[in-house]
Each structure stands twice: as C-alpha cells, then as structure tokens.
Coordinates of C-alpha atoms (C1' of nucleotides) in Angstrom, one line a residue:
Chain A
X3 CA 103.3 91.0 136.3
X4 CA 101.9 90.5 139.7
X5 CA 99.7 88.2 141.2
X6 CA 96.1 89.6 140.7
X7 CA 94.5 88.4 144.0
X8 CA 97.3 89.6 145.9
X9 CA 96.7 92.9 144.6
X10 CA 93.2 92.9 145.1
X11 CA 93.3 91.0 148.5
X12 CA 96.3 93.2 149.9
X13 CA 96.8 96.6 147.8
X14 CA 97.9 98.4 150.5
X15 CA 100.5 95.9 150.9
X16 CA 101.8 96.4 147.1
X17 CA 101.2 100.0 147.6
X18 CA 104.1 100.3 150.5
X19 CA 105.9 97.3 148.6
X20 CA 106.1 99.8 145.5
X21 CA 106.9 102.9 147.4
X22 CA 110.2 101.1 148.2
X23 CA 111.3 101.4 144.6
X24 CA 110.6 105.4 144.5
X25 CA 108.1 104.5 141.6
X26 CA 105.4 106.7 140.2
X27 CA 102.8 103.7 140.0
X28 CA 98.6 104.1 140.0
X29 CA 97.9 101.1 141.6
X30 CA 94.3 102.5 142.1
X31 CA 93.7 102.6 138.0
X32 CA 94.6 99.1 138.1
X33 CA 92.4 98.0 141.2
X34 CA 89.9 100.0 139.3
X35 CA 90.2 98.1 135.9
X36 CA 90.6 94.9 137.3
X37 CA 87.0 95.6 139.4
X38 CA 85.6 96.5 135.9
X39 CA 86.4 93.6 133.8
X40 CA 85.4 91.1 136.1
X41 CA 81.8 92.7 136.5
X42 CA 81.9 92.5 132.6
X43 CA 83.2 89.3 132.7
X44 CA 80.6 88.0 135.3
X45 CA 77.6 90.2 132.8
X46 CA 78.8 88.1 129.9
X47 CA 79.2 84.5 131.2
X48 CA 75.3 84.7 132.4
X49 CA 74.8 85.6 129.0
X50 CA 76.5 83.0 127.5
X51 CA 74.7 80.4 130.0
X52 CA 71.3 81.8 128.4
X53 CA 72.4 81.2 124.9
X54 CA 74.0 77.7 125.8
X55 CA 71.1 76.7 127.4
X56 CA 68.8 77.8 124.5
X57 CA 71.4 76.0 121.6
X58 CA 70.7 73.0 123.8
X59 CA 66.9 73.1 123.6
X60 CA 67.2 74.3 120.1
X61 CA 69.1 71.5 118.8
X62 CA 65.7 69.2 120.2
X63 CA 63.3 70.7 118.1
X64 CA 62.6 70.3 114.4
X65 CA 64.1 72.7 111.7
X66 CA 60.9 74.2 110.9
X67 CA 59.1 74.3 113.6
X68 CA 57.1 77.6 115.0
X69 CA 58.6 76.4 118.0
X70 CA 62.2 76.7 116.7
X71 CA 61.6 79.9 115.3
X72 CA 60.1 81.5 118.5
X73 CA 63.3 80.7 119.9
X74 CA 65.6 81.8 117.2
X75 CA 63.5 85.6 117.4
X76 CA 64.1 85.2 120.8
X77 CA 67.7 84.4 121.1
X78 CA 68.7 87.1 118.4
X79 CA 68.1 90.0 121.2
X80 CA 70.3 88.1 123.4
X81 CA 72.4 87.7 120.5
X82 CA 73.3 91.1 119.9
X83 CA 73.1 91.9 123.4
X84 CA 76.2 89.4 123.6
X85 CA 78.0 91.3 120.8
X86 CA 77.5 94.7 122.3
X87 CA 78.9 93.5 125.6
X88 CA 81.5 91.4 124.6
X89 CA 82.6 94.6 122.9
X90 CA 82.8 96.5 126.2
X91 CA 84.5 93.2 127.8
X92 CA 87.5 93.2 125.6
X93 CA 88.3 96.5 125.9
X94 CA 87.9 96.5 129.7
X95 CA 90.0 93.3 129.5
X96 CA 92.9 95.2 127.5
X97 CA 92.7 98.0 129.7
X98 CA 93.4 95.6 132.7
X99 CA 96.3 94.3 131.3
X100 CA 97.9 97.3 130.5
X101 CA 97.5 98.4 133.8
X102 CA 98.7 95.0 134.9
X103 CA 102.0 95.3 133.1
X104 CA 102.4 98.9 134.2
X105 CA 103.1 97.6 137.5
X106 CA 106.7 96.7 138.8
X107 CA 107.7 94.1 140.5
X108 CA 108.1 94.3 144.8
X109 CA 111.5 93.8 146.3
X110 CA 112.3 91.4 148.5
X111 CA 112.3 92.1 152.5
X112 CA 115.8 91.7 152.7
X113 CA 116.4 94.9 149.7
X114 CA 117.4 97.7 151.6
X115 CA 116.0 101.0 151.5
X116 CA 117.5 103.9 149.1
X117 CA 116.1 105.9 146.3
X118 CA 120.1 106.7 144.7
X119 CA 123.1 104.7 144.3
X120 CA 125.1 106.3 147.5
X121 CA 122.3 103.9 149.0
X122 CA 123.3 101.1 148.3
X123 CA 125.1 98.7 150.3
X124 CA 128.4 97.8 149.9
X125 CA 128.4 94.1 150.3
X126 CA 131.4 93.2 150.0
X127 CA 134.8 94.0 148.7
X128 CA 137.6 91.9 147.1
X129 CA 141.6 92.7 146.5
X130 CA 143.4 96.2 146.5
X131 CA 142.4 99.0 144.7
X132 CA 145.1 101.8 146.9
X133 CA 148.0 100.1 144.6
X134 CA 147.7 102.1 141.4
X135 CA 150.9 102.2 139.1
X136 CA 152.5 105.4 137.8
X137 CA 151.4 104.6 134.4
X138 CA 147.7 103.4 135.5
X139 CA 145.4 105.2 132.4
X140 CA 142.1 105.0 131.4
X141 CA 142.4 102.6 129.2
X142 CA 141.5 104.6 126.1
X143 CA 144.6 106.2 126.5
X144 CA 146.7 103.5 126.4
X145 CA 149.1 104.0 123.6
X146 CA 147.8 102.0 120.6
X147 CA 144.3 101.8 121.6
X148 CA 142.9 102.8 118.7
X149 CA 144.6 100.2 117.0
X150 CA 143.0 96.9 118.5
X151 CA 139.6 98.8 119.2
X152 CA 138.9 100.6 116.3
X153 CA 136.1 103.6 117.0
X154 CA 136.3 105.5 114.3
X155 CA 136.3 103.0 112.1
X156 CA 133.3 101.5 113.9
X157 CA 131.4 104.9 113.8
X158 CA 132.0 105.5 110.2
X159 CA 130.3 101.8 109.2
X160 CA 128.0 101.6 112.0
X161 CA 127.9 104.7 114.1
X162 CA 129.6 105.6 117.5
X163 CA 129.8 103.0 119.9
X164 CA 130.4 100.0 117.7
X165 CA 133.5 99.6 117.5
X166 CA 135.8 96.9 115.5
X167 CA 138.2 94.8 117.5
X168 CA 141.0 94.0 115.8
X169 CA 144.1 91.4 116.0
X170 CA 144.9 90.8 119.4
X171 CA 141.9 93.3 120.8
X172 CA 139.6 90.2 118.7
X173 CA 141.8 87.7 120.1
X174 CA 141.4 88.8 123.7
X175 CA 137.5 89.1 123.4
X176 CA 137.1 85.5 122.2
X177 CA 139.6 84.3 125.1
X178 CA 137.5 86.0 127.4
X179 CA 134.1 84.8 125.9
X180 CA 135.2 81.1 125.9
X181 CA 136.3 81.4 129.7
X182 CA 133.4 82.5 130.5
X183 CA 131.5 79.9 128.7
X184 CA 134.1 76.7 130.5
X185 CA 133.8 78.4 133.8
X186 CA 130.0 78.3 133.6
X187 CA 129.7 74.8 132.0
X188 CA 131.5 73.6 134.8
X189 CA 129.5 75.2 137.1
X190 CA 126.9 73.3 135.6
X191 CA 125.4 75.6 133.4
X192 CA 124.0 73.9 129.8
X193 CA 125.3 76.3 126.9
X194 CA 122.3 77.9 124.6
X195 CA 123.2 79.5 121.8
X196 CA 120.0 81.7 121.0
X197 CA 118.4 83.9 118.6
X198 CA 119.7 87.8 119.4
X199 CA 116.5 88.8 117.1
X200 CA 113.3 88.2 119.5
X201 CA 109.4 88.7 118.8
X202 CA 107.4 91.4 120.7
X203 CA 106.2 88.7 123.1
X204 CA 109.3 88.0 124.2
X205 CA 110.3 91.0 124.8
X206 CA 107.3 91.7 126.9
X207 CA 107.8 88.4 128.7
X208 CA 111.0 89.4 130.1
X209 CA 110.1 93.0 130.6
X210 CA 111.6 95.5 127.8
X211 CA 108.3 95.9 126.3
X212 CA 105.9 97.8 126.9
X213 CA 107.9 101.4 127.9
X214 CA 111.0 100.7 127.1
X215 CA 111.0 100.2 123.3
X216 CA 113.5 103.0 122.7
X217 CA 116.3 101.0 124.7
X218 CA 116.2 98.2 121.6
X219 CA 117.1 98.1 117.9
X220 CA 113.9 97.1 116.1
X221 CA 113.8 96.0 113.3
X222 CA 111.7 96.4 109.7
X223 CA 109.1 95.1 108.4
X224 CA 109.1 92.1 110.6
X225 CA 108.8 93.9 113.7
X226 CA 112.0 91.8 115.7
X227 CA 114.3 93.4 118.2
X228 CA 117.9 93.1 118.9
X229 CA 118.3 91.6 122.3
X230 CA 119.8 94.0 124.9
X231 CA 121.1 91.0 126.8
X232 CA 121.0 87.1 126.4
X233 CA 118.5 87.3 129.0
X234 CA 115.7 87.9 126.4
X235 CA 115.6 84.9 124.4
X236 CA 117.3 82.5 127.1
X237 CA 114.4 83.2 129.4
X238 CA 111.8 83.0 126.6
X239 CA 112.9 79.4 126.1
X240 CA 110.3 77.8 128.3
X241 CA 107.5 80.8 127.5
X242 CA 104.2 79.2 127.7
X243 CA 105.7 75.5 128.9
X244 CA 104.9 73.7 131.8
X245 CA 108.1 72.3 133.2
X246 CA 108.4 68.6 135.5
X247 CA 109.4 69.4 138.9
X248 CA 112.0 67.0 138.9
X249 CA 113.6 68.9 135.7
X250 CA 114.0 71.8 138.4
X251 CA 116.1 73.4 139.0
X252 CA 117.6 74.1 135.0
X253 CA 120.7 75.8 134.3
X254 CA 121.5 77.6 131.5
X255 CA 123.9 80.2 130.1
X256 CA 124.6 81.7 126.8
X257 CA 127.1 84.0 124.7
X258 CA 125.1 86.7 123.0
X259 CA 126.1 90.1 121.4
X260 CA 123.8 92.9 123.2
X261 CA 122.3 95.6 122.0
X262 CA 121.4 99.0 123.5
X263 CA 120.6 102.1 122.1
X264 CA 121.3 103.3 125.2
X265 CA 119.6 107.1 124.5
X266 CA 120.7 109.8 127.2
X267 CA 124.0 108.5 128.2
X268 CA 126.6 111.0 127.6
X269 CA 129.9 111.9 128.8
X270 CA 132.7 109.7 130.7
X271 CA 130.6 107.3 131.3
X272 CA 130.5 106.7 127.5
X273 CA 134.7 107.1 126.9
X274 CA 136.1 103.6 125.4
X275 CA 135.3 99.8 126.6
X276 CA 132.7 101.8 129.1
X277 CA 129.1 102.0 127.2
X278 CA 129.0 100.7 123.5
X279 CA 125.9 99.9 121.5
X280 CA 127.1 96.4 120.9
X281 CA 128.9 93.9 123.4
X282 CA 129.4 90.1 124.0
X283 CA 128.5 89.1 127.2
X284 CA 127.8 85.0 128.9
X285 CA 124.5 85.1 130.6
X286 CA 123.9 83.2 133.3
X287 CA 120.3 82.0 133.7
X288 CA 118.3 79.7 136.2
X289 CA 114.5 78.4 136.6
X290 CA 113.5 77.2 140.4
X291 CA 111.5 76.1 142.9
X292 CA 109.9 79.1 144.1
X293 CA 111.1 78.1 147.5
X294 CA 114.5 78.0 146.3
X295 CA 115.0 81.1 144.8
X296 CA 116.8 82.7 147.4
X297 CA 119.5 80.3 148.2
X298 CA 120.1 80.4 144.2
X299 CA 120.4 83.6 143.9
X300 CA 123.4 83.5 146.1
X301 CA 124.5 81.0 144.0
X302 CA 124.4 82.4 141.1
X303 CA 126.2 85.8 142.3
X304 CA 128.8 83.4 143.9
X305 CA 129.2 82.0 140.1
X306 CA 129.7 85.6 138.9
X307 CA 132.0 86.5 141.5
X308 CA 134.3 83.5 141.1
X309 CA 135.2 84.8 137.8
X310 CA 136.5 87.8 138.8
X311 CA 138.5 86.2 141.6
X312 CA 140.1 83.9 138.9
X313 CA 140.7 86.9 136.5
X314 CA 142.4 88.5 139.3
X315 CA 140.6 91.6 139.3
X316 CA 139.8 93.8 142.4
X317 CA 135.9 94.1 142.7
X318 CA 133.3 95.0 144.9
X319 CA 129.7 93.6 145.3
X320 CA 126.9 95.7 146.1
X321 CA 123.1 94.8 147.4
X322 CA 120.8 97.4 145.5
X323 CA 118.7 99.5 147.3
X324 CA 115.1 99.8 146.6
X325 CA 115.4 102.4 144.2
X326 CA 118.0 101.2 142.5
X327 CA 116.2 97.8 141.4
X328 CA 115.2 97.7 138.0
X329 CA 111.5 97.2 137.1
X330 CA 110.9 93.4 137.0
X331 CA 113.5 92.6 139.9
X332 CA 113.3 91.5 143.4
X333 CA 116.8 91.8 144.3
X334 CA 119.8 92.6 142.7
X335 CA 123.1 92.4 143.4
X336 CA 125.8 94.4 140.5
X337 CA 129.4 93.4 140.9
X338 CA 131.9 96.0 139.7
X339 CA 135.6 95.8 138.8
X340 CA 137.8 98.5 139.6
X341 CA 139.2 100.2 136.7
X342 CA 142.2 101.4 138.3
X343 CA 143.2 103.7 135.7
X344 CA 140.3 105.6 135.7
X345 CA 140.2 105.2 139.4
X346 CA 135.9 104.1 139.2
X347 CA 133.7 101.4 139.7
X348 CA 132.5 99.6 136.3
X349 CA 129.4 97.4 136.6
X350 CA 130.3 94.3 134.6
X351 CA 127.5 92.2 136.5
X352 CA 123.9 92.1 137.3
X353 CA 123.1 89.1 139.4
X354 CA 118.7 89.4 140.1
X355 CA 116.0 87.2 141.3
X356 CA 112.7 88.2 139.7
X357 CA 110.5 85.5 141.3
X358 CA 107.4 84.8 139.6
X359 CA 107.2 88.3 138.0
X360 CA 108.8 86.9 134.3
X361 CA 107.4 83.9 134.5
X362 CA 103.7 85.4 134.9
X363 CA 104.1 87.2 132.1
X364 CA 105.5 84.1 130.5
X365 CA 103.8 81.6 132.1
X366 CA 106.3 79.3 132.5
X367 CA 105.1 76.9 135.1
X368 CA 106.0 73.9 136.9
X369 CA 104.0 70.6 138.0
X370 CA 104.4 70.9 142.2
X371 CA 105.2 67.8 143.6
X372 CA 102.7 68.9 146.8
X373 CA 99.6 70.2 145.1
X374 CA 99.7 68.7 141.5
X375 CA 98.9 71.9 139.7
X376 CA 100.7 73.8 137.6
X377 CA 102.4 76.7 139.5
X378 CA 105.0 79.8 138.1
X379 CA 108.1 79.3 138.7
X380 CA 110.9 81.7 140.2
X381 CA 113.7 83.1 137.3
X382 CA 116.7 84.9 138.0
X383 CA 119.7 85.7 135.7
X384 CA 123.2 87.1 135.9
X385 CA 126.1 88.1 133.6
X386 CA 128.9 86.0 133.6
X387 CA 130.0 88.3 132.6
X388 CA 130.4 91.3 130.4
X389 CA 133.1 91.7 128.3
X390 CA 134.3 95.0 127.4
X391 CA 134.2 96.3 130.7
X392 CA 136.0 93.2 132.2
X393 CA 139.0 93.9 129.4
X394 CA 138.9 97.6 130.7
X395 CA 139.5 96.7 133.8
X396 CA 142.3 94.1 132.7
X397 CA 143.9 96.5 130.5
X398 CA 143.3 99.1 133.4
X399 CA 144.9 97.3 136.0
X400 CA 147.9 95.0 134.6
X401 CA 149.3 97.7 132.2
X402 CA 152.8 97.5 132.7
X403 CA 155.5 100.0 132.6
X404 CA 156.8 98.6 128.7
X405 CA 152.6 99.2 127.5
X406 CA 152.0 96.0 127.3
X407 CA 148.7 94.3 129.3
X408 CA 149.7 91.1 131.4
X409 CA 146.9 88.5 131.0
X410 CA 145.9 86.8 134.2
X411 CA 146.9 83.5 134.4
X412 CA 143.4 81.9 134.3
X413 CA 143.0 83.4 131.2
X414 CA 146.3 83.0 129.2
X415 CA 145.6 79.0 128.0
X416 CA 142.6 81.1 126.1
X417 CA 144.7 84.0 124.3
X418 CA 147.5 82.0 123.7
X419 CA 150.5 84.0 125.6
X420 CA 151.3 86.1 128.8
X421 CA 150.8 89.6 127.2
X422 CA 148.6 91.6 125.3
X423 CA 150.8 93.8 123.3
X424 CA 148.8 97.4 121.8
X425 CA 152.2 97.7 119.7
Chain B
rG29 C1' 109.8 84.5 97.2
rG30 C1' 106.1 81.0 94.2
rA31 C1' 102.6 76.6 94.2
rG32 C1' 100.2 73.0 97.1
rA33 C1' 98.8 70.4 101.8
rG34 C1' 98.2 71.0 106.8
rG35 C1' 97.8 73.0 112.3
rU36 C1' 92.4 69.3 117.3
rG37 C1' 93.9 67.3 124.5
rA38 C1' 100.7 64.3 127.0
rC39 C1' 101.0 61.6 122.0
rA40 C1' 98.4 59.4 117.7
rG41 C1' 93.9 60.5 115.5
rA42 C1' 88.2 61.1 114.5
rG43 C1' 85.0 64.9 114.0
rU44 C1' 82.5 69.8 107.9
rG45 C1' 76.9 74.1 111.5
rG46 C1' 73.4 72.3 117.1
rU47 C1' 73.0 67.7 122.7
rC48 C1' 81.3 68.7 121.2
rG49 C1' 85.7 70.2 126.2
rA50 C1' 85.5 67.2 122.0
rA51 C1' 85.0 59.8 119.7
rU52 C1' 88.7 56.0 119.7
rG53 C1' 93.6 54.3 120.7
rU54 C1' 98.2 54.9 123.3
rG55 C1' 100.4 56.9 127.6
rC56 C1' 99.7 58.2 132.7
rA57 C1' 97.3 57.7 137.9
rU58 C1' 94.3 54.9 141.3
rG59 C1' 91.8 50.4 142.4
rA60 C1' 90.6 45.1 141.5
rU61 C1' 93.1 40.6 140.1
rU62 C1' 98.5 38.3 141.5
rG63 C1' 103.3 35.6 145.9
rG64 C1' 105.1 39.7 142.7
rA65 C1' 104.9 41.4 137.8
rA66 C1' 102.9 41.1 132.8
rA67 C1' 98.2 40.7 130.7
rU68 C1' 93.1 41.8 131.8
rC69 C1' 89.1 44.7 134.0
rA70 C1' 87.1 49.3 136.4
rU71 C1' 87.5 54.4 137.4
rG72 C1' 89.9 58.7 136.5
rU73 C1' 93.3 61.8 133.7
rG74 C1' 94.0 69.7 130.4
rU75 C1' 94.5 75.1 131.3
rA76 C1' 92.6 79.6 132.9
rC77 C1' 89.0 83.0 134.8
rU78 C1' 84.9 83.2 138.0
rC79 C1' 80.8 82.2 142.0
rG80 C1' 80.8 79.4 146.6
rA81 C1' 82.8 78.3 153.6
rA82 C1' 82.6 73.6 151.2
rA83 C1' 80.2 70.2 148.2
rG84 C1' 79.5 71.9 143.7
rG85 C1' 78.4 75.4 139.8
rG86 C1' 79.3 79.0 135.6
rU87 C1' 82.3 80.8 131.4
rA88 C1' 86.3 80.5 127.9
rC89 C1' 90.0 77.9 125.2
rC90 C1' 90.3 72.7 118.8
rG91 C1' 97.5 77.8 115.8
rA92 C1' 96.2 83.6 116.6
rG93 C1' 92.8 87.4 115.6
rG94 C1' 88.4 89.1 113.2
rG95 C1' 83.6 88.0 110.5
rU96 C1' 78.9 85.3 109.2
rU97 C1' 74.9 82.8 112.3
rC98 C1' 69.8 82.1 117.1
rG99 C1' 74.2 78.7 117.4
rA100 C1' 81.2 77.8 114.9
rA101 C1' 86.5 72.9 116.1
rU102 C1' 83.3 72.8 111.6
rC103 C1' 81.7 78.3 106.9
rC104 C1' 84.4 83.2 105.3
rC105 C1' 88.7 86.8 105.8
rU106 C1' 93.7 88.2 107.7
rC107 C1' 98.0 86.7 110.0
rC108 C1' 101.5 83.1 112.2
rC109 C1' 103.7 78.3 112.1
rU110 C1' 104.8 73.2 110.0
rC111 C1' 105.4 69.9 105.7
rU112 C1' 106.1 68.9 100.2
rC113 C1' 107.8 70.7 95.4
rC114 C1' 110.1 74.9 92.8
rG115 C1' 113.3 79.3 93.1
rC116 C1' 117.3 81.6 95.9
rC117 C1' 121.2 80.9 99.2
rA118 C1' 125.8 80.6 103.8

RNA sequence: GGAGAGGUGACAGAGUGGUCGAAUGUGCAUGAUUGGAAAUCAUGUGUACUCGAAAGGGUACCGAGGGUUCGAAUCCCUCCCUCUCCGCCA
C-alpha cells in the first residue's frame, strides 16, 4: 500500500511513478474514494460529538425526569441518523481500501526504464558460459534422470510438476538446502522455520492477495494457503508489531517448500528442474531503517550472489526494468545461472527492496530514535537460493563425459562425495 | 472434536449500561532531592484518522465482526485466540 497523503498531496507524481511499471492503474477511482470517505468520515465524527455531548448531560439528570426524556426523543433522530450514515461510511471506507491495495508500489529512481525483459539491464556477469562440453544436455536428458527425479511418479500421486526425488537426487537437495542455510547463518542471518500454511491476512500483507489468488493452493474449510515462497510467513512475523530501533536492522532467513500453481506456463520453460509446483528454497529476509534500505539491498544481492560464486556456477545479475518489477517491489534485482546444457538463463534468485509498501499493509513499525513515533519500516527479501534450478544448472554444467555430475567443492562436505552418479 | 473458564493500555490488574481512553500498582521518561546512586516526591507516559499555520480541538480503538439502546469495555449473537479437563494423535 502506499502512503495516502502522498497520493493525495502529489498524484501526479504516483501517476508518472506508476506509468514506469507499464501498469493499467485508476489512480483517479482511488483519489476519488479516498475524497469520499473522509467527507463521510468528517459527517460522522460531528455526529458523534453531538451524541457524546448529549450522553454527558444525560448522565446529570435524573432517570425520570421530563428533562431526560426530552433529550432521549431528541437524541433518537440523531440516533438513527448515526446508523444510516455510519452505513454509507463503511462502505465508502471498504471501497477506499480496495482501491488502496489495487495500487502497486513505485520503483525506485535508480530502476531503469523498460516495459519487456530485453530491457533490462545486464548488471553484471560472472565466469564462462562459451565453454560448453560435447555432452552438455538439458538436464532432463541426462541418462537416468528419471530415476533420481521421479515425474511420472510424482504426477500420478500428486499431478505434473511434483516430482519425487529419490536416493542421491534427495541426497543432493538436502546438501544444497543445508548450504544454503550455513552460508546464510553465517552471514548473519537467524534461521526461522515457519508455517508454509498462512491466513488471508498474511497473504495480503505481503501482496499475493487480493488478485492473485489463483497463483496459491488454498485450502478447505479453513480458508489457509500454501506459501508460494518463504517470504509469506517470514515477513508476516512482525505483522502488526512495533519493533525497537536498536533491534534494527533483523536478519532472517528460512527453508520452506513453495508452492505455485503456476496457471499459463507451458512449454520449455516447464521441461524438468525448470517450473515445478513444489520446491525448497532458503529465503533471505531483512527489516530496516528506512534510510538504510538501499545500502541493504546490495547487501543482500551480494549474499545471494556469493553463493553462486562458491557453487561455482557461471551467472549473471540483472537490474529489472520498470516493467519488469513485480507489484509490491521497488527494485529488483534476479540472478540467473547458466544452464549450459540448455544453453539459457534460469532465474534462481530474486533479490527486492519493497520499502514501506509490505510493511503498510502490515504495519510493522519501528520506534525512531529522532521523532519518537512509531514509523513503517523498509522490508526486502531474496532467495538464497532456489533449489531445483540451482541443481539444473549443477547437473547442467559439470556433467562429465562418464554421466556422472561433479559436485562443487563447496558443496561436497554436504553430499557426502565428489560425484553425483544418475547410474 | 467435547465440556468449562477466559481475552482490558509495555506488564499486572480493577471496572457488569451513562461524567470510562479507562482506577490502582509495576515499568519507563523528565524534573526535584543527592557528592553520586538507591529510596522518596512531582509531572508525564498508547495507536490511528481528521481539523488547524501553530497552540489546540474532534473521532475511533477494552480479541474481531455484527446486534440491542438515547447511550456499550459492560447486555445479546457469530467468529478467532488462550488456558484447564476429556477424547484423539506424530
């Protein structure tokens, strides 16, 4: 959500701020809603302040008194005056807020501009992706694939895109889960392990709800969804809390499963390790000083990025463009792996600052050290990192002429030996 | 899942229809006292919206939502959560 008064004090400003996303937004219906509660509002609190103001004379005068009952014929046509426009209030309040949330969040000054992925910038790339081997294949048709990541099997007890990982396809996904975990505790993130169900508010908090209900499992009766990313519940932590300043800033990160419907995506995109409904990923989450939130989110992609380099795997970073952010973000930067086998990019991080926009819908605040109040503070989050695509690109790219996978050094005191074997 | 008891400010805890945004205590802040501290005393100490240049007003919030009433922390209904006992269970 965005600040009200800034809206109202500087549309025009949101309005070009918006337009740099290539979103279809009415930020007139929401000017326009916003007008219209707060003349209800201002209707119904000097009507209130005539019935407060006769409760207090009331409560003066004797029980039966011709006095008392004047005022009680009086105050009943005020009464049900109240009612009527209390009735109108709410529902102009509603309608506010669901403008309110329809609104994105605005980019940063430093996004650049771009409606389509050619537009983003390339910021910067690491280790050689020209060398591929004579026996570099996607990775689904490695021989013996099928065996350590079971599809079919997965689609005939779940459906398609949950597959089972099996032996040494298990063993590699817990090795790379708990090196993701150590690298991020030591990089002073405080482990969480959260709920993966989460309430509606939560899932508003952070952005999935409203609009995007059909990306998430739900479940029934109880109304909980499956998380789509650790993000969900990690953030949700501190819904509603005001924080010290001095606990600022707070580190966290978490290993989830996640959980995406994913409706629409088709194609190669979908082949193997690429797009399943269910994957373990570490998140990587961080509240801040508002004035902070910059220089953290540099941080934080740094912390992403230094996996990779310790994995050993050739990967790019690139600064979204406008267009390209998603619609609670402020910046975002994805880091991709190169998947050498089937010679593409795969986005195995998302590294975003989202300033105040989650924690307004949160409210997670802060006590400032300057003012004294309570003010929002910044959030941003990162995957560190995803799995599957990561052991695509590991399997992609040290696949070696006898089929086996060499696993990176980094990683080998956490599977146990040198080589993953599909045999 | 069943039965019962509860949910009040940072915390404890009073308040069962009117002057209650809410006693009292603790904590915290500031000041007085002190060489300094403790103790003591005094004052202050929530969030949000809104009007105002400011000073200062107004309104809402006693788990959430709805209802009754001229008036609700207080009465009624629904839901959520916590605790105790029973059942079930990794």
């Amino acid at each position: 959500m965005l600040d009200p008064r800034l809206i109202r004090e500087s549309p025009e400003l949101v309005r070009a701020a918006i337009a740099k996303k290539h979103l279809k937004v009415d930020l007139d219906a929401a000017l326009g809603a916003d007008t219209a509660w707060r003349a209800q509002l201002h209707e119904v609190e000097q009507l209130r302040s005539v019935q407060k103001a006769a409760n207090a004379a009331m409560a003066a005068l004797a029980k039966g008194s011709p006095e008392f009952s004047a005022k009680v014929a009086e105050m009943k046509a005020v009464s049900s005056r109240v009612k009527e426009r209390e009735a109108g209030l709410k529902a102009a309040e509603e309608k506010c807020r669901e403008a309110m949330l329809a609104l994105p969040n605005l980019p940063h000054s430093s996004v650049p501009d771009g409606a389509t992925p050619e537009q983003n910038i390339v910021y910067s790339a690491h280790g050689d992706t020209s060398a591929v081997g004579p026996n570099a294949v996607p990775h689904w048709d490695v021989p013996g694939f099928a065996r350590l990541f079971d599809f079919e099997r997965g689609a005939k007890v779940t459906g398609a895109g949950f597959p089972f990982f099996v032996g040494e396809g298990a063993r590699i996904v817990r090795a790379l889960i708990n090196f993701f975990l150590e690298e991020a505790a030591r990089a002073g993130y405080v482990e969480v392990s959260p709920p993966i169900l989460v309430n509606a508010a939560s899932a508003t908090a952070t952005g999935q709800l409203p609009d995007k209900e059909g990306q998430m499992y739900e479940t029934t009766p109880d109304r909980l969804f499956a998380i789509p990313t650790g993000e969900v519940p990690l953030t949700n932590f501190y819904r509603e809390e005001i924080l010290e300043a001095a606990a600022l800033p707070v580190y966290r990160c978490a290993y989830t499963p996640c959980f995406r419907r994913e409706a629409g995506s088709y194609g190669k995109d979908v082949r193997g390790l690429n797009r399943v409904h269910q994957f373990d990923k570490v998140e990587l989450l961080k509240w801040v000083d508002p004035a902070t939130s910059y220089d953290e989110l540099e941080r934080l992609r740094a912390d992403a990025e230094a996996l990779l380099q310790k994995l050993e795997i050739p990967y790019r970073v690139l600064l979204m463009c406008g267009g390209e952010l998603g619609f609670a973000q402020s910046k975002k930067y994805d880091l991709e792996v190169w998947a050498a086998g089937q010679r593409r990019w795969l986005e195995v991080s998302s590294c975003s600052n989202f300033e105040a926009f989650q924690a307004r819908r949160a409210q997670i605040r802060f006590r400032s050290r300057d003012t004294g109040r309570a003010e929002l503070v910044h959030t941003l989050n990162g995957s560190g990192l995803a799995v599957p695509r990561v052991l695509a690109a590991i399997i992609e790219n040290n696949l070696e002429a006898d089929g086996r996978v060499r696993i990176p050094a980094a990683l080998v005191p956490y599977f146990g030996k040198s080589h993953l074997s599909f045999a």
